[in-house]
CSV table of C-alpha atoms in Angstrom, one decimal:
chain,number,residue,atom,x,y,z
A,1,UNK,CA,-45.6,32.1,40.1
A,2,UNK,CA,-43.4,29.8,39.2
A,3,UNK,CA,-41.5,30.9,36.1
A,4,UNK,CA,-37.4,30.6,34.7
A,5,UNK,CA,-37.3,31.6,31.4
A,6,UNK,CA,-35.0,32.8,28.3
A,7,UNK,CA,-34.8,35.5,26.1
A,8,UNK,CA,-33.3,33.4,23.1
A,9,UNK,CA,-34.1,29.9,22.0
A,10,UNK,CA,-31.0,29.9,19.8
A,11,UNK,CA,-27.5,31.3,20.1
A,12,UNK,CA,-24.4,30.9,17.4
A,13,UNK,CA,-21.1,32.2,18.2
A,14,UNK,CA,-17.6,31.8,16.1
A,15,UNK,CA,-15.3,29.4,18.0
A,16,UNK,CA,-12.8,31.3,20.0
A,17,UNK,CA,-15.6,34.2,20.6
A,18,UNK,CA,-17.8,34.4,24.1
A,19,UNK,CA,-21.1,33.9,24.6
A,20,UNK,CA,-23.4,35.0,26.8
A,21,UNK,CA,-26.6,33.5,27.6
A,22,UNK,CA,-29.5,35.0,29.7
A,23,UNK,CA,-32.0,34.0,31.9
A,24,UNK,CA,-35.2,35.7,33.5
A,25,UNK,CA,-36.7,34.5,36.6
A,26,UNK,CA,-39.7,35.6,38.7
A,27,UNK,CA,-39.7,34.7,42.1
A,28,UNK,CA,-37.7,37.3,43.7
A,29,UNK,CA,-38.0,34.5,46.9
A,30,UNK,CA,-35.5,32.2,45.1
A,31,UNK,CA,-32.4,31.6,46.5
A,32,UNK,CA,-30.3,29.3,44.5
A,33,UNK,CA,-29.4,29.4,40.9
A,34,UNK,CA,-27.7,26.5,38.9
A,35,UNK,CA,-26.6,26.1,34.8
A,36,UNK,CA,-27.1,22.8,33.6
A,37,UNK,CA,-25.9,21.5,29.9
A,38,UNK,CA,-27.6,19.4,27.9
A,39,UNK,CA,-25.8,17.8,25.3
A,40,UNK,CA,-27.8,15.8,22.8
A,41,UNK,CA,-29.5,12.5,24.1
A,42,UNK,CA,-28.2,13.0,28.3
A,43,UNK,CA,-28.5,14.3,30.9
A,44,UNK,CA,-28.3,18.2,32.6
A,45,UNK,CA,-24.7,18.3,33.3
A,46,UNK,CA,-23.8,20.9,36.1
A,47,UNK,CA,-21.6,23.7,34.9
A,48,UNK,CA,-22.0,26.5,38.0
A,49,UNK,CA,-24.1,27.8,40.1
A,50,UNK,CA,-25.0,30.9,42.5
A,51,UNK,CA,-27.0,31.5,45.3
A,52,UNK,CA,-28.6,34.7,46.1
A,53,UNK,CA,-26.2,35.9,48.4
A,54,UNK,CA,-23.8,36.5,45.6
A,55,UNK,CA,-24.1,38.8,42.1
A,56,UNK,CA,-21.1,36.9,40.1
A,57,UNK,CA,-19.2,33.7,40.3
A,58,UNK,CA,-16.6,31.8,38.2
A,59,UNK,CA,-15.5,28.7,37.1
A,60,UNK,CA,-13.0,27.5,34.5
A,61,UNK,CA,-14.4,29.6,31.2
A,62,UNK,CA,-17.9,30.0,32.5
A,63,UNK,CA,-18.8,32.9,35.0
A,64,UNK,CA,-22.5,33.3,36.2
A,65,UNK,CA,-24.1,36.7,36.9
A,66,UNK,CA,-27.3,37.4,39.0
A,67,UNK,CA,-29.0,40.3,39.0
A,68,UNK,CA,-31.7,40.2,41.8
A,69,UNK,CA,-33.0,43.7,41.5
A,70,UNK,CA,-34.0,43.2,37.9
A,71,UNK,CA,-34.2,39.1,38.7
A,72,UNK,CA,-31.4,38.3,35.6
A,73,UNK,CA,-29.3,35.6,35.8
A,74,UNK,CA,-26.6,35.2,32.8
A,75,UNK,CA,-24.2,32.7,31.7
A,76,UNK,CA,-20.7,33.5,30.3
A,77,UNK,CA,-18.6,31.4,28.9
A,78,UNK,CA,-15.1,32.3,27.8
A,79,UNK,CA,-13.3,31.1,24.6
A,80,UNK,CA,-16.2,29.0,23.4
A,81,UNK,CA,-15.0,25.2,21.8
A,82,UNK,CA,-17.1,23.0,19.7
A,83,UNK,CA,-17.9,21.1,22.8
A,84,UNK,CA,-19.5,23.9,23.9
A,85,UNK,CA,-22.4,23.4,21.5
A,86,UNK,CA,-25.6,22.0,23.7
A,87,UNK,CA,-29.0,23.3,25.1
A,88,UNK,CA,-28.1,25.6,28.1
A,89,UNK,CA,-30.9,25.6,30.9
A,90,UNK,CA,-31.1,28.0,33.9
A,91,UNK,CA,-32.8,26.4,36.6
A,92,UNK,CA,-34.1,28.1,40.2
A,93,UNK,CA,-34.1,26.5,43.5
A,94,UNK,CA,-37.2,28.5,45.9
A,95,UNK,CA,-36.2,26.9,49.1
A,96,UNK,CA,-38.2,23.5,48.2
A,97,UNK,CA,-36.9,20.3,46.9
A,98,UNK,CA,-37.2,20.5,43.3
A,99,UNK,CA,-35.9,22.9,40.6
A,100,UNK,CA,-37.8,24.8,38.4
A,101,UNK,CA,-36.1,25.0,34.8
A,102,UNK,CA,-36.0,27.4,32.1
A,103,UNK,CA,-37.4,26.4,28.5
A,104,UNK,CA,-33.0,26.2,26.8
A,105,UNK,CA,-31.0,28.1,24.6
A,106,UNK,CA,-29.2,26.0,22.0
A,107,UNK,CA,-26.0,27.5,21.5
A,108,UNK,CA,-23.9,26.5,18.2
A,109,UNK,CA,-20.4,27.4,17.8
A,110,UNK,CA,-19.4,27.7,14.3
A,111,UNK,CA,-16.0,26.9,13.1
B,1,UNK,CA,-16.1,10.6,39.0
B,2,UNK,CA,-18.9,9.3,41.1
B,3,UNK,CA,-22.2,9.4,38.7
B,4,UNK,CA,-26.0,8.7,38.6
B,5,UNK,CA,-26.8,5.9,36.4
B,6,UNK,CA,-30.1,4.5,35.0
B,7,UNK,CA,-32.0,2.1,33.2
B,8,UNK,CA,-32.8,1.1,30.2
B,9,UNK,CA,-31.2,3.6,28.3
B,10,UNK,CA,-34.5,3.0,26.2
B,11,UNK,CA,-38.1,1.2,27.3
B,12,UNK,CA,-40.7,0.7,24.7
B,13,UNK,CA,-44.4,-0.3,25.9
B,14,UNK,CA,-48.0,-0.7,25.1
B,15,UNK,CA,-50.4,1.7,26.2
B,16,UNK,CA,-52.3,0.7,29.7
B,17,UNK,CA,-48.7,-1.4,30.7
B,18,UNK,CA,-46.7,-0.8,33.7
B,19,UNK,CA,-43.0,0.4,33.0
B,20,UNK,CA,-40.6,0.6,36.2
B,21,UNK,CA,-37.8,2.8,35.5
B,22,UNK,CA,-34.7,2.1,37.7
B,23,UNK,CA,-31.9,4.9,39.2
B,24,UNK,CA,-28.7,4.2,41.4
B,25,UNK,CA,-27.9,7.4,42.7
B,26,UNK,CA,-24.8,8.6,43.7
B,27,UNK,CA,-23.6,6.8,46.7
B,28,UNK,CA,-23.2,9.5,49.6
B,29,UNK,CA,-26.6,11.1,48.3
B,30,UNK,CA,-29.5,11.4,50.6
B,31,UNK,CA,-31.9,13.3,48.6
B,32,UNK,CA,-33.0,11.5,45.1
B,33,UNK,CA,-35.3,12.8,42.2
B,34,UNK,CA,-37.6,12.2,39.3
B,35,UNK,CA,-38.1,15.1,36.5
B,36,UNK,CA,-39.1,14.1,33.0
B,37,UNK,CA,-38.5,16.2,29.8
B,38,UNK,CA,-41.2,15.9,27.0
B,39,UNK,CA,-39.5,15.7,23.8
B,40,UNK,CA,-38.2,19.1,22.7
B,41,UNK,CA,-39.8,21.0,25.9
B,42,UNK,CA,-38.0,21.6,29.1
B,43,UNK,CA,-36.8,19.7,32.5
B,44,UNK,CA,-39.9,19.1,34.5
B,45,UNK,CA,-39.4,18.1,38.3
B,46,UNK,CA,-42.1,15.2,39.3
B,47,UNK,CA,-41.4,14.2,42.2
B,48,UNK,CA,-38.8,14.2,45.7
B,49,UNK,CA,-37.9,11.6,48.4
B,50,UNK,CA,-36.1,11.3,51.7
B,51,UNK,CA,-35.6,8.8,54.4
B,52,UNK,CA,-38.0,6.5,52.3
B,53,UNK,CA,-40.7,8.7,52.0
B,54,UNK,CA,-42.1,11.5,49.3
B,55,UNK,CA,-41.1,14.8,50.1
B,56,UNK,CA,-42.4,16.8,47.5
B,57,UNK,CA,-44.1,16.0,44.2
B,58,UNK,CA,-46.2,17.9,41.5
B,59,UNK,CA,-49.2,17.9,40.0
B,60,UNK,CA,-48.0,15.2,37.2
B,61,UNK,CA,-47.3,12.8,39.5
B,62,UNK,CA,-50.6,12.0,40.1
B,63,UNK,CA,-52.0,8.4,41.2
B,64,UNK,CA,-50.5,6.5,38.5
B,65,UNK,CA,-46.8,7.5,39.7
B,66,UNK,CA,-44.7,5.6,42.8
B,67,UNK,CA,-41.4,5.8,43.7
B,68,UNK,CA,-39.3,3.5,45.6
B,69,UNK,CA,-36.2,2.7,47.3
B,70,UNK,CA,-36.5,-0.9,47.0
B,71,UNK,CA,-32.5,-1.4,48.5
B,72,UNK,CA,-29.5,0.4,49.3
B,73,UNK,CA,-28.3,1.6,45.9
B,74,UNK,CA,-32.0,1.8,43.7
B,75,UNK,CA,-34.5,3.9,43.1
B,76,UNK,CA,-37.2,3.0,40.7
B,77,UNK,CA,-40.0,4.9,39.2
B,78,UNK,CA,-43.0,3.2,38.8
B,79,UNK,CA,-45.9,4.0,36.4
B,80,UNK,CA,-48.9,1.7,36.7
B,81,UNK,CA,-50.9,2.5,33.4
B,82,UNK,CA,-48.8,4.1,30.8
B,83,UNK,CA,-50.9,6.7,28.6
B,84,UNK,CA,-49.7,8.1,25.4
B,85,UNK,CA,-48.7,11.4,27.1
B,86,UNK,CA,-46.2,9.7,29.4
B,87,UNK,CA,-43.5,9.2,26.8
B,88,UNK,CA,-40.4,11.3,27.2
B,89,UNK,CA,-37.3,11.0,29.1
B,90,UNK,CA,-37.0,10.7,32.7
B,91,UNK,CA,-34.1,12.0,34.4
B,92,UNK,CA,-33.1,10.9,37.9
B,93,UNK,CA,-31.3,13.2,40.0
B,94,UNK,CA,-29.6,12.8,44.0
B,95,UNK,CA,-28.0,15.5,45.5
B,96,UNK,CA,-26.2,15.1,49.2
B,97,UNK,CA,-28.2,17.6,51.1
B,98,UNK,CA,-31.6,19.5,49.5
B,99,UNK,CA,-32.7,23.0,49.7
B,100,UNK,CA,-30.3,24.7,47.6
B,101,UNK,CA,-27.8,21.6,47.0
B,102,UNK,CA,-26.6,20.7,43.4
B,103,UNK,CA,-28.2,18.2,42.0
B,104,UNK,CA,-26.8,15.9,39.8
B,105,UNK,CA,-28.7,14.1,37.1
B,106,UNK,CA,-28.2,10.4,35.1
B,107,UNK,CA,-28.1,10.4,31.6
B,108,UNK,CA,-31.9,9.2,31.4
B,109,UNK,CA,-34.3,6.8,30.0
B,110,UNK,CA,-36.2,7.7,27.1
B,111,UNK,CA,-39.8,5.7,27.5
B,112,UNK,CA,-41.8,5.4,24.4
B,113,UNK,CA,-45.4,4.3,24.6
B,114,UNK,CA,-47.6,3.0,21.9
């Protein structure tokens, strides 16, 4: 079925540290991951994404890992900030026109 | 930066009214979007269009949903008969291609009913 979701509704991390956020998906047909951010009152904001073909990419401080035998997708990002503090969604892309998001982690750096 | 916008930021109605929620996509885009997000829940896609005409939508967008491309640069989101349930925010989205293409969202209207 249809299905992208979390293991942890919450995540706090000291400023400076790394932080990985994970994502579970269950259609082993999908072939296109993305990371949105949602910062309090807008809109997902891209950050990376992946598409099946691939087990890791980078961008500046985030990397993205998918895992297809397990079906894991994971989020890293590097030398968290404060402005790194949002509600993370994974979303999945099965080959139709619409994305299919995960439920959010809220990660809070702390000073 | 190129970027989807949307409005109002924030519409307030009366049950049973009709709201019209209005996008410009990005300008290059071929592919727009609704999703909504029920307060505190997740992203939910409602509906996809293309070359005037619904690609794709889900079971929300049932009879009391239409999209639009009324010109060049909008899309609007049309709900006929708001019910309680409808209020959340409503995201557009466009994206160049589709299938696997990034899509890019506006910041968003938050529509409150009553």
């Amino acid at each position: 079925g249809e299905s992208v979701g979390l293991h942890l509704p919450t995540l706090s991390v000291q400023e400076g540290d790394n932080s990985i956020i994970n994502c579970a998906y269950s259609n082993s047909a999908s072939d296109y991951f993305i990371w949105y951010k949602q910062e309090s009152g807008k809109g997902p904001q891209f950050i990376i994404d992946i598409r099946s073909n691939m087990d890791k990419r980078q961008g500046q401080r985030v990397t993205v890992l998918l895992n297809k035998t397990v079906k894991h997708l994971s989020l890293q990002i590097a030398a968290t900030q404060p402005g790194d503090s949002a509600v993370y969604f994974c979303a999945e892309n099965m080959g139709a026109q619409k994305l299919v998001f995960g439920q959010g982690t809220r990660l809070t750096i702390n000073p | 930066e190129p970027e989807v916008t949307q409005t109002p930021s924030h519409q307030v109605t009366q049950m049973g009214q009709e709201v019209i929620l209005r996008c410009v996509p990005i300008s290059n885009h071929l592919y727009f979007y609704w999703y909504r997000q029920i307060l505190g829940q997740k992203v939910e896609f409602l509906v996809s269009f293309y070359n005037n005409e619904i690609s794709e939508k889900s079971e929300i967008f049932d009879d009391q949903f239409s999209v639009e491309r009324p010109d060049g640069s909008n899309f609007t989101l049309k709900i006929r008969s708001t019910k309680l349930e409808d209020s959340a925010m409503y995201f557009c989205a466009s994206s160049v291609l589709t299938v696997a293409d990034t899509q890019y969202f506006g910041p968003g209207t938050r529509l409150t009913v009553l």
